[in-house]
Coordinates of C-alpha atoms in Angstrom, one line a residue:
Chain Q
M1 CA 34.0 -35.5 -2.0
P2 CA 33.2 -35.0 1.7
D3 CA 33.0 -38.0 4.1
S4 CA 29.7 -36.7 5.5
V5 CA 27.1 -33.9 5.0
A6 CA 24.8 -32.5 7.7
I7 CA 21.8 -30.5 6.4
H8 CA 19.9 -28.3 8.9
I9 CA 16.4 -27.8 7.5
G10 CA 14.6 -25.8 10.2
Q11 CA 11.9 -25.6 11.4
P12 CA 11.6 -21.9 10.8
K13 CA 11.2 -20.0 14.1
A14 CA 13.1 -22.6 15.9
A15 CA 16.6 -21.1 16.6
S16 CA 17.7 -21.3 12.9
T17 CA 19.2 -17.8 12.9
S18 CA 21.0 -18.4 16.2
L19 CA 22.5 -21.6 14.9
Q20 CA 23.5 -20.1 11.5
H21 CA 25.3 -17.1 13.2
A22 CA 27.0 -19.5 15.6
L23 CA 28.2 -21.7 12.7
A24 CA 29.3 -18.7 10.7
D25 CA 31.3 -17.3 13.7
A26 CA 33.0 -20.7 14.2
R27 CA 33.9 -21.3 10.6
G28 CA 37.6 -20.9 11.1
V29 CA 37.8 -23.2 14.1
L30 CA 35.7 -25.8 12.4
A31 CA 37.7 -25.7 9.1
R32 CA 40.9 -26.4 11.1
H33 CA 39.3 -29.7 12.0
D34 CA 38.1 -30.5 8.5
I35 CA 34.5 -29.4 9.2
H36 CA 33.3 -26.9 6.6
Y37 CA 30.4 -24.5 6.5
P38 CA 30.8 -23.1 2.9
L39 CA 29.3 -19.6 2.7
R40 CA 29.0 -17.0 0.1
D41 CA 30.7 -13.7 1.0
G42 CA 28.7 -11.9 3.7
A43 CA 26.2 -14.7 4.2
V44 CA 25.5 -16.6 7.4
D45 CA 23.4 -19.4 5.8
H46 CA 22.4 -20.9 2.5
I47 CA 19.2 -18.9 1.8
A48 CA 20.4 -17.6 -1.5
E49 CA 21.3 -21.0 -2.8
V50 CA 18.1 -22.7 -1.6
A51 CA 16.0 -19.9 -3.1
D52 CA 17.9 -20.4 -6.4
L53 CA 17.0 -24.1 -6.3
Q54 CA 13.4 -23.3 -5.5
L55 CA 13.1 -21.1 -8.5
R56 CA 13.5 -24.1 -10.7
W57 CA 10.1 -25.3 -9.6
I58 CA 8.0 -22.3 -8.7
R59 CA 6.8 -19.9 -11.3
P60 CA 5.3 -16.5 -11.2
R61 CA 1.5 -16.5 -11.7
P62 CA -0.9 -13.6 -11.7
D63 CA -2.1 -14.5 -8.2
N64 CA 1.3 -15.2 -6.6
S65 CA 3.5 -12.4 -7.7
R66 CA 4.3 -11.4 -4.1
G67 CA 5.1 -14.9 -2.9
Y68 CA 7.2 -15.5 -6.0
S69 CA 9.0 -12.3 -5.6
R70 CA 9.9 -13.1 -2.0
V71 CA 11.8 -16.2 -3.2
A72 CA 13.2 -14.5 -6.3
N73 CA 14.6 -11.6 -4.3
R74 CA 16.5 -14.1 -2.0
A75 CA 17.9 -16.1 -4.9
V76 CA 21.4 -15.6 -6.3
P77 CA 21.4 -17.1 -9.8
G78 CA 23.7 -20.1 -10.2
S79 CA 24.5 -20.2 -6.5
W80 CA 22.9 -23.6 -5.9
D81 CA 25.1 -25.2 -8.5
E82 CA 28.1 -23.4 -7.0
L83 CA 27.3 -24.7 -3.5
V84 CA 27.1 -28.2 -4.9
D85 CA 30.4 -27.9 -6.7
R86 CA 32.1 -26.4 -3.6
T87 CA 30.6 -29.1 -1.3
R88 CA 31.7 -31.9 -3.5
A89 CA 35.2 -30.5 -3.7
L90 CA 35.5 -30.4 0.1
P91 CA 37.0 -33.1 2.3
G92 CA 35.8 -34.0 5.8
H93 CA 32.4 -33.0 7.1
V94 CA 30.2 -30.3 5.5
V95 CA 27.3 -28.4 7.1
V96 CA 24.5 -26.7 5.1
S97 CA 21.7 -24.8 6.7
N98 CA 18.5 -23.1 5.6
E99 CA 15.1 -23.4 7.1
A100 CA 13.2 -23.1 3.8
L101 CA 14.3 -26.6 3.1
C102 CA 11.6 -27.6 5.6
D103 CA 9.1 -26.9 2.9
F104 CA 10.6 -29.2 0.3
A105 CA 8.6 -32.0 -1.2
P106 CA 10.1 -35.5 -1.4
A107 CA 11.3 -35.1 -4.9
A108 CA 13.0 -31.8 -4.2
A109 CA 14.6 -33.2 -1.0
R110 CA 16.0 -36.0 -3.1
V111 CA 17.6 -33.5 -5.5
V112 CA 19.3 -31.8 -2.5
V113 CA 20.5 -35.0 -0.9
Q114 CA 21.7 -36.5 -4.1
S115 CA 23.4 -33.3 -5.3
L116 CA 25.3 -32.5 -2.1
S117 CA 26.4 -36.1 -1.5
G118 CA 27.3 -36.9 -5.1
G119 CA 24.7 -39.7 -5.0
H120 CA 25.8 -41.1 -1.7
A121 CA 22.7 -40.4 0.4
D122 CA 24.0 -42.7 3.2
K123 CA 26.5 -40.0 4.0
V124 CA 23.8 -37.4 4.7
V125 CA 22.3 -36.5 8.0
V126 CA 19.3 -34.1 8.1
V127 CA 18.6 -32.2 11.3
L128 CA 15.1 -30.9 12.0
V129 CA 14.5 -28.8 15.1
I130 CA 10.8 -29.2 16.1
R131 CA 9.2 -26.5 18.2
P132 CA 6.0 -27.0 20.1
L133 CA 3.1 -25.6 18.2
A134 CA 1.9 -23.5 21.1
D135 CA 5.2 -21.6 21.1
L136 CA 5.6 -21.6 17.3
L137 CA 2.2 -20.0 16.4
P138 CA 2.7 -16.8 18.4
S139 CA 6.2 -16.5 17.0
M140 CA 4.9 -17.0 13.4
Y141 CA 2.2 -14.4 14.0
A142 CA 4.8 -11.9 15.2
Q143 CA 6.9 -12.5 12.1
V144 CA 4.0 -12.1 9.8
A145 CA 3.0 -8.9 11.6
R146 CA 6.4 -7.4 10.8
D147 CA 5.7 -7.8 7.1
T148 CA 2.0 -7.2 6.6
V149 CA -1.2 -6.1 8.3
V150 CA -2.8 -8.9 10.3
P151 CA -5.9 -9.0 12.4
A152 CA -5.9 -9.9 16.1
F153 CA -4.0 -13.0 17.0
E154 CA -7.1 -15.1 17.7
T155 CA -8.6 -14.2 14.3
W156 CA -5.3 -14.9 12.5
L157 CA -5.0 -18.2 14.4
R158 CA -8.5 -19.3 13.4
A159 CA -7.8 -18.4 9.7
T160 CA -4.5 -20.1 9.7
L161 CA -5.8 -23.3 11.3
A162 CA -8.9 -23.3 9.1
L163 CA -6.8 -23.0 6.0
H164 CA -4.4 -25.8 7.0
L165 CA -7.0 -28.1 8.4
S166 CA -8.8 -27.8 5.1
G167 CA -6.0 -29.8 3.5
R168 CA -5.6 -27.3 0.7
S169 CA -2.1 -26.4 1.8
R170 CA -0.5 -29.6 2.9
E171 CA 2.8 -28.8 1.3
H172 CA 3.1 -25.8 3.6
S173 CA 2.0 -27.4 6.8
W174 CA 5.5 -28.2 8.1
W175 CA 4.6 -26.6 11.4
L176 CA 1.4 -28.6 11.7
Y177 CA 2.6 -31.9 10.5
P178 CA 6.3 -32.5 11.1
A179 CA 6.1 -36.2 10.2
P180 CA 5.7 -35.6 6.4
V181 CA 8.8 -33.4 6.6
V182 CA 10.7 -36.2 8.2
D183 CA 9.4 -38.7 5.7
A184 CA 10.3 -36.5 2.7
W185 CA 14.0 -36.5 3.7
R186 CA 14.0 -40.1 4.8
C187 CA 12.6 -41.0 1.4
A188 CA 15.5 -39.2 -0.1
G189 CA 17.8 -41.7 1.7
A190 CA 19.1 -39.4 4.5
E191 CA 19.2 -40.1 8.2
V192 CA 16.8 -37.6 9.9
R193 CA 17.5 -36.5 13.4
C194 CA 14.7 -34.6 15.2
V195 CA 15.8 -32.3 17.9
P196 CA 13.2 -30.8 20.3
Y197 CA 13.5 -27.1 20.5
A198 CA 14.5 -25.9 23.9
G199 CA 15.6 -22.7 25.5
G200 CA 18.5 -22.7 28.0
S201 CA 22.2 -23.2 27.8
S202 CA 22.2 -26.8 26.9
F203 CA 20.5 -26.5 23.6
G204 CA 23.7 -25.5 21.8
A205 CA 25.3 -28.7 22.9
T206 CA 22.3 -30.7 21.7
L207 CA 22.5 -29.0 18.2
A208 CA 26.2 -29.5 18.0
G209 CA 25.7 -33.2 18.7
A210 CA 23.0 -33.5 16.1
L211 CA 25.2 -31.8 13.4
D212 CA 28.2 -34.1 14.3
I213 CA 30.4 -31.1 15.1
D214 CA 30.5 -31.6 18.9
S215 CA 34.0 -33.2 18.6
V216 CA 35.3 -29.7 17.8
I217 CA 32.7 -27.4 19.4
P218 CA 30.9 -29.4 22.1
D219 CA 28.6 -26.5 22.9
L220 CA 27.5 -24.0 20.2
H221 CA 27.2 -20.5 21.6
L222 CA 23.8 -19.5 20.6
T223 CA 23.7 -15.8 21.3
H224 CA 22.1 -14.2 18.3
A225 CA 18.3 -14.0 18.6
N226 CA 15.5 -12.4 16.6
V227 CA 13.7 -10.5 19.3
S228 CA 10.1 -10.8 18.5
P229 CA 7.2 -9.1 20.4
G230 CA 4.6 -11.6 21.4
A231 CA 1.3 -12.1 19.7
A232 CA -0.6 -10.1 22.4
A233 CA 1.9 -7.3 22.0
V234 CA 1.5 -7.1 18.3
T235 CA -2.3 -7.1 18.7
A236 CA -2.2 -4.4 21.3
W237 CA 0.2 -2.4 19.2
Q238 CA -2.0 -2.5 16.1
R239 CA -5.0 -1.5 18.2
H240 CA -2.9 1.5 19.4
L241 CA -2.1 2.5 15.8
R242 CA -5.8 2.5 14.9
R243 CA -6.7 4.4 18.0
S244 CA -4.0 7.0 17.2
G245 CA -5.4 7.5 13.7
L246 CA -2.3 6.0 12.1
D247 CA -2.7 3.8 9.1
P248 CA -1.3 0.4 9.9
T249 CA -1.3 -0.5 6.3
L250 CA 1.8 1.7 5.8
P251 CA 4.9 -0.5 6.0
Q252 CA 6.9 2.4 7.4
V253 CA 4.4 2.8 10.3
R254 CA 4.4 -0.9 11.1
R255 CA 8.1 -1.3 11.1
A256 CA 8.9 1.9 13.0
G257 CA 6.3 1.1 15.6
L258 CA 7.4 -2.5 16.1
R259 CA 11.0 -1.5 16.3
A260 CA 10.2 1.1 18.9
W261 CA 8.3 -1.3 20.9
M262 CA 11.0 -3.9 20.8
Q263 CA 13.6 -1.4 21.9
S264 CA 11.6 0.0 24.7
P265 CA 13.4 -0.5 28.0
S266 CA 10.3 0.3 30.1
T267 CA 9.2 -2.1 32.8
E268 CA 5.7 -1.8 31.4
G269 CA 7.0 -3.5 28.3
L270 CA 8.2 -6.4 30.4
R271 CA 4.8 -6.6 32.0
L272 CA 3.2 -6.8 28.5
A273 CA 5.6 -9.6 27.8
D274 CA 3.9 -11.4 30.6
T275 CA 0.7 -11.1 28.7
K276 CA 2.4 -12.9 25.8
L277 CA 3.2 -15.8 28.1
A278 CA -0.4 -16.0 29.3
L279 CA -1.6 -16.0 25.7
S280 CA 0.9 -18.7 24.7
G281 CA -0.3 -20.7 27.7
N282 CA -3.9 -20.5 26.4
V283 CA -2.8 -21.6 22.9
R284 CA -0.9 -24.4 24.5
H285 CA -4.1 -25.5 26.3
L286 CA -5.9 -25.4 22.9
V287 CA -3.6 -27.4 20.8
A288 CA -1.5 -29.5 23.2
D289 CA -3.6 -32.6 23.0
A290 CA -4.5 -32.2 19.4
F291 CA -1.1 -31.6 18.0
P292 CA 1.7 -32.7 20.3
T293 CA 4.5 -31.6 18.0
S294 CA 7.4 -33.0 19.9
A295 CA 10.2 -34.9 18.3
A296 CA 8.9 -38.0 19.9
H297 CA 5.5 -37.6 18.4
A298 CA 6.8 -36.6 15.0
G299 CA 8.1 -40.1 14.7
D300 CA 4.7 -41.5 15.4
W301 CA 2.9 -39.7 12.5
R302 CA 3.7 -42.1 9.8
N303 CA 0.4 -42.1 7.8
D304 CA -2.6 -40.1 6.9
A305 CA -4.8 -41.7 9.5
D306 CA -2.6 -40.2 12.2
V307 CA -2.8 -36.8 10.6
E308 CA -6.6 -37.1 10.2
A309 CA -7.0 -38.2 13.8
A310 CA -5.0 -35.2 15.0
R311 CA -7.0 -32.9 12.7
K312 CA -10.3 -34.2 14.1
R313 CA -9.1 -33.6 17.6
L314 CA -8.1 -30.0 16.9
S315 CA -11.3 -29.3 15.0
T316 CA -13.3 -30.5 18.0
R317 CA -11.3 -28.2 20.3
L318 CA -11.7 -25.3 17.9
A319 CA -15.5 -25.8 18.1
D320 CA -15.3 -25.2 21.8
T321 CA -15.2 -21.4 21.6
S322 CA -14.4 -21.0 25.2
T323 CA -10.9 -22.2 24.6
M324 CA -10.3 -19.5 22.0
C325 CA -11.1 -16.6 24.3
E326 CA -7.8 -15.1 25.2
P327 CA -7.8 -12.6 28.0
P328 CA -7.2 -9.3 26.2
P329 CA -4.4 -7.1 27.5
D330 CA -5.7 -4.5 30.0
P331 CA -6.4 -1.5 27.8
L332 CA -5.3 1.0 30.4
L333 CA -2.0 -0.8 30.8
V334 CA -1.5 -1.0 27.1
R335 CA -2.2 2.7 26.7
R336 CA 0.3 3.6 29.5
I337 CA 2.9 1.4 27.8
F338 CA 2.7 3.2 24.5
D339 CA 2.2 6.6 26.0
S340 CA 5.4 6.1 27.9
M341 CA 7.4 5.4 24.8
Q342 CA 9.0 8.4 23.2
D343 CA 8.2 7.3 19.7
F344 CA 4.6 7.2 20.5
N345 CA 4.3 10.5 22.2
S346 CA 4.1 12.0 18.8
P347 CA 2.9 9.1 16.8
R348 CA 2.5 10.9 13.5
S349 CA 6.2 11.5 13.5
N350 CA 6.4 7.8 12.4
V351 CA 4.5 8.6 9.2
P352 CA 6.9 9.5 6.4
S353 CA 6.0 12.7 4.6
Chain E
M1 CA -18.9 -10.8 -10.2
M2 CA -21.5 -8.1 -9.9
V3 CA -25.1 -8.6 -8.8
S4 CA -27.3 -7.6 -11.6
G5 CA -30.6 -5.7 -11.3
G6 CA -31.7 -2.9 -9.1
H7 CA -31.9 -2.8 -5.3
D8 CA -35.6 -4.0 -5.3
D9 CA -34.7 -7.0 -7.4
Q10 CA -31.6 -7.8 -5.4
A11 CA -33.4 -7.5 -2.1
K12 CA -35.7 -10.4 -2.9
R13 CA -33.0 -12.8 -3.8
R14 CA -31.5 -15.5 -1.6
Y15 CA -27.9 -16.0 -1.0
E16 CA -25.6 -18.7 0.4
A17 CA -22.0 -19.2 1.3
A18 CA -19.9 -20.2 -1.7
L19 CA -19.2 -23.7 -0.4
P20 CA -17.0 -25.7 -0.6
D21 CA -14.3 -23.1 -1.3
V22 CA -15.4 -20.8 1.5
I23 CA -15.7 -21.4 5.2
A24 CA -17.0 -19.0 7.8
D25 CA -17.1 -18.7 11.5
A26 CA -18.8 -16.2 13.8
I27 CA -17.5 -16.0 17.3
D28 CA -18.0 -13.2 19.8
E29 CA -19.8 -11.2 17.1
E30 CA -16.7 -11.3 14.9
L31 CA -17.1 -12.9 11.5
L32 CA -14.2 -14.7 9.9
I33 CA -14.5 -15.9 6.3
V34 CA -11.8 -17.9 4.7
N35 CA -11.5 -18.5 0.9
L36 CA -9.8 -21.8 1.0
D37 CA -9.0 -21.6 -2.7
T38 CA -7.0 -18.4 -2.6
G39 CA -6.0 -18.2 1.0
V40 CA -7.4 -14.7 1.4
Y41 CA -9.5 -14.3 4.5
F42 CA -11.8 -11.6 5.7
R43 CA -12.8 -10.2 9.1
A44 CA -15.9 -8.2 9.8
G45 CA -17.8 -6.9 12.9
P46 CA -21.2 -7.8 14.3
A47 CA -23.3 -6.0 11.7
V48 CA -21.8 -7.9 8.8
A49 CA -21.8 -11.1 10.9
A50 CA -25.6 -10.7 11.4
I51 CA -26.2 -10.1 7.7
W52 CA -24.0 -13.2 6.8
Q53 CA -25.8 -15.4 9.3
A54 CA -29.3 -14.2 8.3
L55 CA -28.6 -14.7 4.6
N56 CA -27.3 -18.2 5.2
R57 CA -30.4 -19.0 7.1
G58 CA -32.5 -18.2 4.1
H59 CA -33.5 -14.6 4.8
T60 CA -33.6 -12.2 1.8
P61 CA -32.0 -8.8 2.0
A62 CA -35.4 -7.3 2.1
E63 CA -36.0 -9.0 5.4
L64 CA -33.0 -7.3 7.0
S65 CA -33.9 -4.2 9.0
G66 CA -32.2 -1.5 11.1
R67 CA -29.9 -0.3 8.2
P68 CA -30.6 1.4 4.9
Q69 CA -31.2 -1.1 2.2
A70 CA -28.6 0.5 0.0
E71 CA -25.9 -0.1 2.6
I72 CA -27.0 -3.7 3.0
A73 CA -27.0 -4.2 -0.8
A74 CA -23.5 -2.7 -1.0
I75 CA -22.0 -5.1 1.6
I76 CA -23.7 -8.1 -0.1
Q77 CA -22.3 -7.0 -3.4
E78 CA -18.9 -6.9 -1.8
L79 CA -19.3 -10.4 -0.4
V80 CA -20.4 -11.7 -3.8
A81 CA -17.6 -9.8 -5.6
N82 CA -15.0 -11.5 -3.4
G83 CA -16.4 -14.9 -4.1
L84 CA -17.6 -15.5 -0.6
L85 CA -21.4 -15.4 -1.2
R86 CA -23.4 -16.4 -4.2
E87 CA -27.0 -16.3 -5.2
S88 CA -29.0 -19.3 -4.1
A89 CA -31.6 -21.1 -6.3
A90 CA -33.5 -22.1 -3.2
A91 CA -37.0 -20.7 -2.8
G92 CA -38.8 -20.3 0.4
A93 CA -41.6 -18.5 2.3
P94 CA -40.8 -15.2 4.0
R95 CA -39.0 -15.8 7.3
G96 CA -39.6 -12.6 9.1
S97 CA -37.5 -9.6 9.8
V98 CA -34.0 -9.7 11.2
L99 CA -32.6 -6.6 13.0
I100 CA -29.1 -5.8 12.0
P101 CA -27.1 -4.4 14.9
P102 CA -25.1 -1.1 14.7
G103 CA -21.5 -1.3 13.5
E104 CA -19.4 -0.8 10.4
L105 CA -20.6 -2.6 7.3
A106 CA -17.2 -3.3 5.9
L107 CA -14.9 -6.3 5.2
E108 CA -11.3 -6.3 6.4
R109 CA -9.2 -8.2 3.8
H110 CA -6.0 -10.1 4.7
D111 CA -3.8 -11.9 2.3
D112 CA -0.8 -13.0 4.4
L113 CA -1.9 -16.6 4.2
A114 CA -2.5 -16.3 0.5
D115 CA 1.3 -15.7 0.0
M116 CA 1.9 -19.1 1.7
L117 CA -0.6 -20.9 -0.6
A118 CA 0.8 -19.2 -3.7
L119 CA 4.2 -20.7 -3.0
D120 CA 2.9 -24.2 -2.6
P121 CA 4.7 -26.2 -5.2
V122 CA 1.8 -28.6 -5.5
H123 CA 0.2 -26.0 -7.7
D124 CA 3.1 -26.3 -10.2
V125 CA 2.9 -30.0 -10.8
D126 CA 3.4 -30.8 -14.4
P127 CA 0.7 -33.4 -15.2
D128 CA 2.9 -35.1 -17.8
A129 CA 6.4 -34.9 -16.6
G130 CA 5.7 -35.0 -12.9
W131 CA 7.3 -32.8 -10.2
P132 CA 9.8 -31.3 -9.9
Q133 CA 10.9 -30.1 -13.3
R134 CA 13.4 -27.5 -14.2
A135 CA 11.8 -24.3 -15.4

C-alpha cells in the first residue's frame, strides 16, 4: 500500500497534457525515488482507466450515442481495477492523472479516493489546476471546433453560458463553478490543493510542489503543448471555408484546414494570433467580475447562494449587449492570411474524393 | 411535430416560444435559440429573427409580409418540429403587418453542447438505489 497518493483531476484545458507528458518522461527518475506514475503501455495518463470507471455509471441512450461513444472509445475494459490493484501494490508515493475526473460527482469521487487509497482517504491529495474563465472559454471553443462545426465564437459563448446558467447542466459546469468540484473531492475525504493556472517557467515548479514530487523533480519541464488556434482564428477560418464553397461539416475539411492554419509559419498568422488576444481580453472584461475563477475565489464558493449571486452578476452583464460585441477580424487581413497559405491556394484539394 | 392544416389555416394561428425549455436571444440581427432540455442550439439570420420576434409578440403568420407565405410557413414548421415554437391558445386582435427583411430563411443546428449534456451523470440517477450504481 502506498504511503500517499496524489490525484491530478484537471481542469481540462489547463496544462493537463503538458503535465502528463512531463510525468511520463520522468517515470524512471521518479521511480528510483519511490515515486510512481503507473501507466499502461504507450499511455501518458489514466484516461483509459477513468473512462472504464465512468462506463459503470453512464449508459447509452438514444439521444446520447455520440457522447457515450466518446467515453466508450477511450475506455479499456478492466483497466480501472488493474490501476487500483497496481496502485495498492506500490510503495512510496503514487501519482494518477486525468482531467475527466474533474467532472466526477461526490459519490464517484469517493469511489476513486477509497479505491486508490485502500480506504485511507487521509493519504490522498487531489490537485486541481484552475484556469481563469476568460482564457478557458476561447480554448474550449477551439477544442470543440476541432471536432465539430460550431458557430462564431460569440454565438457559441452565448449558447454555452445560457445552457449552463439555466442550471440544467450543473454536473458539467466544472469550468463555471470550481467550488463544487473542490467540495466533491473534499467530501470524499481528500485534501484538495487548488493551483492557479499560469504560463511561464515557474509553473512546473508549482505543479511539482502540489503533487509532492518536488523533492525529486523541483521543476517539472512542461514542454508539450496542444497548440490551439484562438477563437477568432477558428471563426475566421470557418468563414473562409464557407466563402470558398467548402463544406465545413466535412470532418476531413475541418481537420485539414485547422492543421494547415496551425502549421502556418506566416507572419500574418502571428498577427491573427493578436486578434485572439484582443478577443480574449473582451471576454475577460465580460466575465471577470461575475466569475472570478481563481484558486482563491474557488475556496469562497461554498454554497448555492454564492453560485446564484455569481450567476446573477453574469446574467446582468450578458444583458448588456455592448460587452458582447467583439471586434471582428479585419476581413482583408483574414483573406490575405489564408490566401498566403499553400493549402488554401487550392482549397478543394482538402476535400477527399 | 407537424403543423396540421393548410397554409391558410396555419397563417391565422398564433405561436409562442416553447418555454420553459427554450430560451432565445436576438442580438445584432442574429437569433440564437437554445433548447435547454436537449442542449441543441440554433442560429439564424435577421429574417428568421424578425419572424421569431413578430410571432412572439402575438402576430400571426398572415401578418408577416415581404416573403412568400409558403416560405414563412416552412420555417415556422421547422421551428415547431424542433420543439422551439408551439401554437398558442391566446387570441387577439389583428396587430398589423410586419415586414420581414431579406435573408435566408433557415436554421443552423448545433449539437456540440448536447454531447456535454448527454454525458451528465445526473440523468442516470437510479431513483431507488441512488447514484452511482454499477451498470
